[in-house]
Coordinates of C-alpha atoms and ligand atoms in Angstrom, one line a residue:
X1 CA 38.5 14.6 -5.5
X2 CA 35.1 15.7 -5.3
X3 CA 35.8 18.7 -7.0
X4 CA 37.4 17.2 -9.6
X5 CA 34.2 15.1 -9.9
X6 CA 32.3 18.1 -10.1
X7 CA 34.2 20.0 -12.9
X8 CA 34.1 16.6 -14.9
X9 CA 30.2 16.7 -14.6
X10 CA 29.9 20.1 -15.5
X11 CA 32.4 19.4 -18.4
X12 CA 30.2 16.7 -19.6
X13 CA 27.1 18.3 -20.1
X14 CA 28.6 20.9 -22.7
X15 CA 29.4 18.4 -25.2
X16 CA 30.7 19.0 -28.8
X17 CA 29.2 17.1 -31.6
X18 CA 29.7 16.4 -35.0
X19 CA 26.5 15.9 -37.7
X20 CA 27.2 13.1 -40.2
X21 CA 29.2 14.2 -43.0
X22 CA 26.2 15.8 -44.8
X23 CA 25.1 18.5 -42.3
X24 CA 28.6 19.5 -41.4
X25 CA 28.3 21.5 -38.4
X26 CA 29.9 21.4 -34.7
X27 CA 28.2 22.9 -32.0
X28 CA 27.6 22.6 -28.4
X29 CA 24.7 21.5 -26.7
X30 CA 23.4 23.3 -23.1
X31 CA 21.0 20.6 -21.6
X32 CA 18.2 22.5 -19.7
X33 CA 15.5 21.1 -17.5
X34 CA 12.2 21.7 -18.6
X35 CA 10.5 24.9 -18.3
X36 CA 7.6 24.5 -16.5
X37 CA 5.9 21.7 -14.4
X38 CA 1.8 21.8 -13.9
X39 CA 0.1 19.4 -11.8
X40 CA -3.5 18.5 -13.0
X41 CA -5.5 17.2 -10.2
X42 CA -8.4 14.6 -12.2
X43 CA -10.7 14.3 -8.7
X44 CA -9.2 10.9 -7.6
X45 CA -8.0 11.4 -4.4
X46 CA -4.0 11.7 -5.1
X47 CA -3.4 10.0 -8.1
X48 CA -2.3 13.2 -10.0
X49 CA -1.0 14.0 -13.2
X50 CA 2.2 15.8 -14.0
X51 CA 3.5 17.2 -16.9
X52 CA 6.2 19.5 -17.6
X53 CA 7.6 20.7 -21.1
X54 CA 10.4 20.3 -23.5
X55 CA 12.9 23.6 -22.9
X56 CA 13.2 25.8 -25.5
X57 CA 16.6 25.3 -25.8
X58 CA 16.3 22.3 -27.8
X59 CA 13.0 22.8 -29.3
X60 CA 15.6 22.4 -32.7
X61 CA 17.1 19.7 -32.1
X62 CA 15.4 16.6 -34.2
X63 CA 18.6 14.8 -34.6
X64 CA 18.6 13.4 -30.7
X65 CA 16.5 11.8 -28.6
X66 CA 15.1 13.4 -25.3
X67 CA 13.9 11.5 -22.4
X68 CA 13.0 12.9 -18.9
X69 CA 13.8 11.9 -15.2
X70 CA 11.4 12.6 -12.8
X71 CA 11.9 12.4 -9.4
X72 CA 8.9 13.0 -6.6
X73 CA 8.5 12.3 -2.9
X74 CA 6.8 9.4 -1.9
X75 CA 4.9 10.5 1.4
X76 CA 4.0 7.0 2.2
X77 CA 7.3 5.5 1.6
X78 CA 9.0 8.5 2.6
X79 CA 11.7 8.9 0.2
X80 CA 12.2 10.2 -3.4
X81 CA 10.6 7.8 -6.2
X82 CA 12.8 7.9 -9.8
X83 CA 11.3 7.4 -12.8
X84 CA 12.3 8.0 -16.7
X85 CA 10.3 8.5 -19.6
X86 CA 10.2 10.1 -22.9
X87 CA 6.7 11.2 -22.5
X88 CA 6.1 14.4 -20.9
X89 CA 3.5 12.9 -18.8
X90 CA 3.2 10.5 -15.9
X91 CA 0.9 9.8 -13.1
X92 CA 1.4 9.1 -9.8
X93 CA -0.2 8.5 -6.4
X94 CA 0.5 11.3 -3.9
X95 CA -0.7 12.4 -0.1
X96 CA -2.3 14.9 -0.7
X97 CA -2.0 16.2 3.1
X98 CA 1.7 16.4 3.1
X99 CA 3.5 18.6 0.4
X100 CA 4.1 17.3 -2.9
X101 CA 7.4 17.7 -4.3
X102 CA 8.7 17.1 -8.0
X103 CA 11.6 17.5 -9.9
X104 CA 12.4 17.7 -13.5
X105 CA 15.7 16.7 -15.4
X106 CA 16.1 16.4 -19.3
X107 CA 18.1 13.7 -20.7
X108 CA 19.9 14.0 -24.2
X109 CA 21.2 11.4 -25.9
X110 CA 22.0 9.6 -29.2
X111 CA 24.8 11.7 -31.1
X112 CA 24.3 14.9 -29.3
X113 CA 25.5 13.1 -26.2
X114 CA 28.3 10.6 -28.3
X115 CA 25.7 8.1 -27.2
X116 CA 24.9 8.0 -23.6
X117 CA 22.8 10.0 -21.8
X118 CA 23.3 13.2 -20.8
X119 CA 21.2 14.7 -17.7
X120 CA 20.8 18.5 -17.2
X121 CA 22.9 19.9 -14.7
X122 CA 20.1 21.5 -12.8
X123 CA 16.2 20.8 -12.4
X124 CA 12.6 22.7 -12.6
X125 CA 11.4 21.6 -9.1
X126 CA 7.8 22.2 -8.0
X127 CA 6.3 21.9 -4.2
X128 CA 2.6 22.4 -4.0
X129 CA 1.3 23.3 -0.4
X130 CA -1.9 21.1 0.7
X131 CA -5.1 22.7 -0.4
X132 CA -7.3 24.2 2.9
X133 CA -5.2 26.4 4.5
X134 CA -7.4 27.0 7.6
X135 CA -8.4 23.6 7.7
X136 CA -6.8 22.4 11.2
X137 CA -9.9 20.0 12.4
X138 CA -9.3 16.7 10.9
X139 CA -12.3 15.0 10.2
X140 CA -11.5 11.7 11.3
X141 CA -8.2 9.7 12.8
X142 CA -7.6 6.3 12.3
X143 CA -8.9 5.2 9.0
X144 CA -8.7 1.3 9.3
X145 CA -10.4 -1.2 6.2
X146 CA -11.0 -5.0 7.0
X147 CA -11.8 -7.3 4.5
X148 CA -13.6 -10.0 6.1
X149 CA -13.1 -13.4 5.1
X150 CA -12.8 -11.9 1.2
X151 CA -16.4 -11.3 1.7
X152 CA -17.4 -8.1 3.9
X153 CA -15.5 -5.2 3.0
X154 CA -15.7 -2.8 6.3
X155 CA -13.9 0.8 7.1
X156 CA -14.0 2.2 10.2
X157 CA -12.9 5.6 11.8
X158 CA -12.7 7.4 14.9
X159 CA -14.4 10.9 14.5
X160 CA -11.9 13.4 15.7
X161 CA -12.7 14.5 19.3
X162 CA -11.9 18.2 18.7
X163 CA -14.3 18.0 15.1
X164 CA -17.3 20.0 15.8
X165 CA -20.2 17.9 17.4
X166 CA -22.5 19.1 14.4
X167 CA -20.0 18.2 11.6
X168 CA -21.0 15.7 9.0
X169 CA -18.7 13.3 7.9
X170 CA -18.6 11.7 4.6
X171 CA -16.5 8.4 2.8
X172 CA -15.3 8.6 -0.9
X173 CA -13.0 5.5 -2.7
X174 CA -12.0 5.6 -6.4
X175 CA -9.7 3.1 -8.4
X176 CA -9.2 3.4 -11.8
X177 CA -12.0 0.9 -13.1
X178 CA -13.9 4.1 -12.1
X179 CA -14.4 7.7 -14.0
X180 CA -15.2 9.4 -10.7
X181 CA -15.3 8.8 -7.0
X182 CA -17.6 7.2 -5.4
X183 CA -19.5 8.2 -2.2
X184 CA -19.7 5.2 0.8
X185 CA -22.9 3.5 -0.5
X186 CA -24.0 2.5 3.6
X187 CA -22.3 4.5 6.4
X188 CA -22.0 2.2 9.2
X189 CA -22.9 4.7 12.8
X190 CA -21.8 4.9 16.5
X191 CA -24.2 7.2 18.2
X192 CA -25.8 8.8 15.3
X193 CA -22.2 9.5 14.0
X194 CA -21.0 7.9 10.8
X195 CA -18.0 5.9 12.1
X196 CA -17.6 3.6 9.1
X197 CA -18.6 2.3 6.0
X198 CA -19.9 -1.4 4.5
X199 CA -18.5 -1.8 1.0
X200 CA -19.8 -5.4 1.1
X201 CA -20.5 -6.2 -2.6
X202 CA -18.7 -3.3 -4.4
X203 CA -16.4 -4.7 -7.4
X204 CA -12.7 -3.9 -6.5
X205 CA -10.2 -4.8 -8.2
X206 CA -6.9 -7.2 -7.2
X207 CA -3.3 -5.6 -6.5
X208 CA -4.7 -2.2 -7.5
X209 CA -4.5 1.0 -5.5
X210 CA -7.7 1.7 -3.9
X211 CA -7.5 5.6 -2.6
X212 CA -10.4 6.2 0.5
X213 CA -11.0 9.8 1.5
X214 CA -12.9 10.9 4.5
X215 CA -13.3 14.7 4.7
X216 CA -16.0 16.5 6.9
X217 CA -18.1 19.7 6.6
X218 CA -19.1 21.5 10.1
X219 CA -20.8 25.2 10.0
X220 CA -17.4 26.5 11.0
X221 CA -16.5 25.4 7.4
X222 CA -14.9 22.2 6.0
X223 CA -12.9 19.7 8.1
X224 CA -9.3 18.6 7.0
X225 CA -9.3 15.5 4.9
X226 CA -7.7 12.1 5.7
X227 CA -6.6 10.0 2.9
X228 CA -5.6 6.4 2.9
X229 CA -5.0 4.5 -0.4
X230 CA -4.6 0.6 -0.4
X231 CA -4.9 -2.7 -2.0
X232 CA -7.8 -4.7 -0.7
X233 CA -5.8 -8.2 -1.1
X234 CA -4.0 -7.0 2.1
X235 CA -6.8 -6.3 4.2
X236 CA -8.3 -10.1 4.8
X237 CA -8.9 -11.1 8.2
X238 CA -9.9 -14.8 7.8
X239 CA -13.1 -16.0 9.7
X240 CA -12.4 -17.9 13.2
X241 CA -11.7 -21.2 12.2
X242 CA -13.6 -24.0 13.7
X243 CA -12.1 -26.2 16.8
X244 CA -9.7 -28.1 15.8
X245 CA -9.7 -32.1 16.0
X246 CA -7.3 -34.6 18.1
X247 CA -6.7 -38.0 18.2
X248 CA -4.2 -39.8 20.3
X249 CA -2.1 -42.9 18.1
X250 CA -1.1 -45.6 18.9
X251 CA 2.1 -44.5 20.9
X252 CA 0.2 -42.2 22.6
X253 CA 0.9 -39.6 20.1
X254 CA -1.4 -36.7 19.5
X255 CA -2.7 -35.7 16.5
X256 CA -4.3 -32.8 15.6
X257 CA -5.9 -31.6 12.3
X258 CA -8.1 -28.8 11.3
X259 CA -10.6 -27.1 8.4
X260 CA -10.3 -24.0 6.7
X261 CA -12.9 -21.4 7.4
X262 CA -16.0 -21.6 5.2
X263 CA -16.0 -19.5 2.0
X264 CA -13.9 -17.8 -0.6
X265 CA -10.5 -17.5 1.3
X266 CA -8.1 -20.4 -0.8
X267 CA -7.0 -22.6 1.7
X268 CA -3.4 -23.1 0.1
X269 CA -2.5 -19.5 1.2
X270 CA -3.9 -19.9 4.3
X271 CA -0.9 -20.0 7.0
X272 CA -1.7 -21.8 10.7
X273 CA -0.4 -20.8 14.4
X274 CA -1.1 -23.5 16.6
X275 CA -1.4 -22.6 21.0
X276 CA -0.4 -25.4 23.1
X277 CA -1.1 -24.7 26.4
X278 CA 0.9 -27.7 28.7
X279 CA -0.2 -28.4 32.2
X280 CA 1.4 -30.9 33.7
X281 CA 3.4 -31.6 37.4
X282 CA 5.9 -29.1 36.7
X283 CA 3.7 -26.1 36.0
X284 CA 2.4 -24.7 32.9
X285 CA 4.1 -23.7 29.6
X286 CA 2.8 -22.2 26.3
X287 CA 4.3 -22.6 23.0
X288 CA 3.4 -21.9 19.7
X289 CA 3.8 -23.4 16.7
X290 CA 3.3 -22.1 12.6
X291 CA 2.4 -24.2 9.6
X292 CA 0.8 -24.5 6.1
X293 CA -0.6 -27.7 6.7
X294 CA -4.0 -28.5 8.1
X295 CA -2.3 -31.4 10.5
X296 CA 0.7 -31.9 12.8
X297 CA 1.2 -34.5 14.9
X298 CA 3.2 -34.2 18.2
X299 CA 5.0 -36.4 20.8
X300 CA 3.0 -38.3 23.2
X301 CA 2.7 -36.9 26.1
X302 CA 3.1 -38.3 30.3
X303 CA -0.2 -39.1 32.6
X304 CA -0.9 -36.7 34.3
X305 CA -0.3 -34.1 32.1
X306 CA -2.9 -31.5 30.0
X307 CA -2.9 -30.2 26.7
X308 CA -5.2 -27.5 25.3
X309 CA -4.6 -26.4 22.1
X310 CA -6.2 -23.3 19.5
X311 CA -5.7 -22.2 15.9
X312 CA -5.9 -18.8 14.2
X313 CA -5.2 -18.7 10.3
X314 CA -3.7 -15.5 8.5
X315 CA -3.0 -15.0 4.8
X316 CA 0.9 -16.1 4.0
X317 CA 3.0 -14.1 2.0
X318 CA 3.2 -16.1 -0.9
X319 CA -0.6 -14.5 -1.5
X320 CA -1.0 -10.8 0.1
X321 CA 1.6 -8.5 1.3
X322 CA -0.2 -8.4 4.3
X323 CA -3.4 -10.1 6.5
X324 CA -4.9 -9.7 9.4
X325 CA -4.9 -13.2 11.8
X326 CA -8.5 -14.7 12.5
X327 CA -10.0 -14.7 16.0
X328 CA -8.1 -17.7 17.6
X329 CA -10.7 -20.8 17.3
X330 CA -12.5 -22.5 20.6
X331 CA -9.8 -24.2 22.6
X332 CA -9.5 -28.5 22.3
X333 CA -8.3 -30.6 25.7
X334 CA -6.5 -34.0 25.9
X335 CA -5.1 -35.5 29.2
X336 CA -3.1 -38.1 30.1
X337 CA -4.0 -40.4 26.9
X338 CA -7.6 -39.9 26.8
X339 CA -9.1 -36.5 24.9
X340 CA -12.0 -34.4 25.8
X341 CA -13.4 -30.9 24.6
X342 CA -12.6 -27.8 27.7
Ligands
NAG401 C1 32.8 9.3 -27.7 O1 32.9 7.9 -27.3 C2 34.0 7.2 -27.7 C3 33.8 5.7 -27.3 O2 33.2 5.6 -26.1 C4 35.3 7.8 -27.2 O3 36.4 7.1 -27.7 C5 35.3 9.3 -27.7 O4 36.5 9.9 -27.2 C6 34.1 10.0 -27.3 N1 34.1 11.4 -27.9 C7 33.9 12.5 -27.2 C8 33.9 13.7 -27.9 O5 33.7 12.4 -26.0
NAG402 C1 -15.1 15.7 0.2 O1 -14.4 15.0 -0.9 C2 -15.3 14.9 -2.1 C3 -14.5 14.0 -3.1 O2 -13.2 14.6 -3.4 C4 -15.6 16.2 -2.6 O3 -16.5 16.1 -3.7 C5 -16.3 17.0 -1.5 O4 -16.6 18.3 -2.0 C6 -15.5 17.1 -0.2 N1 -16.3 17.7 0.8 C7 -15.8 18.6 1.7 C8 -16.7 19.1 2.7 O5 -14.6 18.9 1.6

């Protein structure tokens, strides 16, 4: 069977067509994948450029349309991205610690291929080591960004114990608003040793890659890069919220309801999880609770019993792929009926 399904693929790629009546000619057509691949490297911390060229197999052939698929590994993803185009050009965002591995396949279609596609059996593949052979000192570990209640834009790192105590470290960030990387405008320090970096007030733009590079030099020569390339909508860690409030109705029930933190974070993608800490006759239980709202109102409660209660706020899905929860907010007491602040 899967021989079979070989011979029929191999079959199909030597294909016999027939020009219209006028250019009366049959011949068959060879698909090759293109000759040569280059990587151009533009400075901007992985996003490279590849290009590869037609083969010169069908450098003649005007009649059909050629188109390309390109296949690279994703090192953040970790799996093999597929892309076609009829350009011979396309850009991507690679690690540039980790191998980078391409592959090239032509496509021919329109009458040459009885209109499909046809792929070439085989493809140009290139693997480019990382640059710095010799480099084995990483710079840093642990490259972490925070943005602060969508107002202070912090990175931090831990200097790699086994970097050189006399190695200078340095921050660069490019996204393609910009023609050139950027160094960190104010290194944040630990000890006289840059550990970080305040972007506080830089432009960046929304769902856009953001690529961060912290590479180091030491007098035993340059330290291995660490790369880390992001969008900043992910990376907001709300402010603490404020206590929250609580009332007990009229049946004893208790309500509770809350503020957004101060500033630009929008409250409607704001996401809750509410603490309630129970301390009553029978011990003590802890139970959480998650809403959108800025309210909830729960059962009333017996006597003797205590409630305490604390909020922290995160971005929800429906805004950023991801968010860091707040600090959880001062705690608010009720017992038995009446309320008090603990
Ligand atoms: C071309 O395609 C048509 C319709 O799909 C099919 O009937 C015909 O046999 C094909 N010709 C060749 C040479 O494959
Ligand atoms: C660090 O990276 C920047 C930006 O790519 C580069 O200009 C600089 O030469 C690098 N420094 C070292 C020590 O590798």
């Amino acid at each position: 069977m899967l021989m079979a399904l070989k011979l029929a693929h191999r079959a199909s790629l030597m294909v016999l067509f027939l020009i219209s009546t006028d250019k009366l000619h049959c011949s068959s057509v060879q698909v090759d994948p293109p000759e040569e691949i280059k990587i151009i490297d533009p400075g901007h911390l992985g996003y490279l450029e590849i290009t590869w060229t037609l083969p010169s197999s069908l450098i003649n052939i005007q009649e059909c349309p050629i188109s390309y698929q390109l296949e690279y590994y994703n090192a953040y993803t970790k799996s093999w991205d597929v892309i076609q185009t009829p350009q011979r050009t396309f850009r991507a965002q690679f690690d540039l610690t980790k191998d980078i591995r391409v592959r090239a396949y032509t496509l021919l279609g329109g009458r040459c291929a009885n209109n499909t596609w046809i792929k070439s059996a085989n493809y140009k593949e290139l693997v480019q080591k990382p640059p710095g052979t010799g480099r084995h000192v990483n710079a840093v570990k642990e490259f972490r960004f925070v943005f602060y209640n969508l107002e202070q834009m912090i990175c931090n790192w831990n200097k790699d114990p086994n970097a050189p105590a006399s190695s200078q470290l340095h921050m660069y960030y490019w996204h393609n608003e910009l023609e050139k990387t950027e160094e960190c405008p104010q290194y944040l320090f630990t000890n006289e040793v840059r550990t970080g970096c305040n972007l506080t007030g830089k432009r960046f733009p929304d769902f856009t890659d953001v690529n961060f590079c912290v590479n180091g030099s030491s007098p035993e020569g340059p330290l291995k890069p660490t790369y880390a390339s992001l969008q900043i909508q992910n990376y907001v860690k709300p402010d603490r919220p404020d206590k929250l409030n609580l009332l007990t109705g009229r049946f004893g029930e208790i309500k509770l309801f809350w503020k957004k933190p101060d500033g630009k974070v929008p409250g409607h993608c704001l996401e809750w999880e509410v603490e309630r800490i129970r301390e009553g006759p029978h011990g003590k239980n802890e139970s959480r609770i998650f809403t959108m709202h800025t309210r909830l109102t729960l059962p009333a409660v017996g006597h003797k019993e205590r409630n305490c209660f604390t909020i922290r706020t995160r971005l929800h899905k429906y805004c950023a792929e991801g968010s860091f929860w707040s600090e959880w907010s001062p705690k608010t007491c009720h017992t038995g009926g009446s309320k008090y602040d603990g």
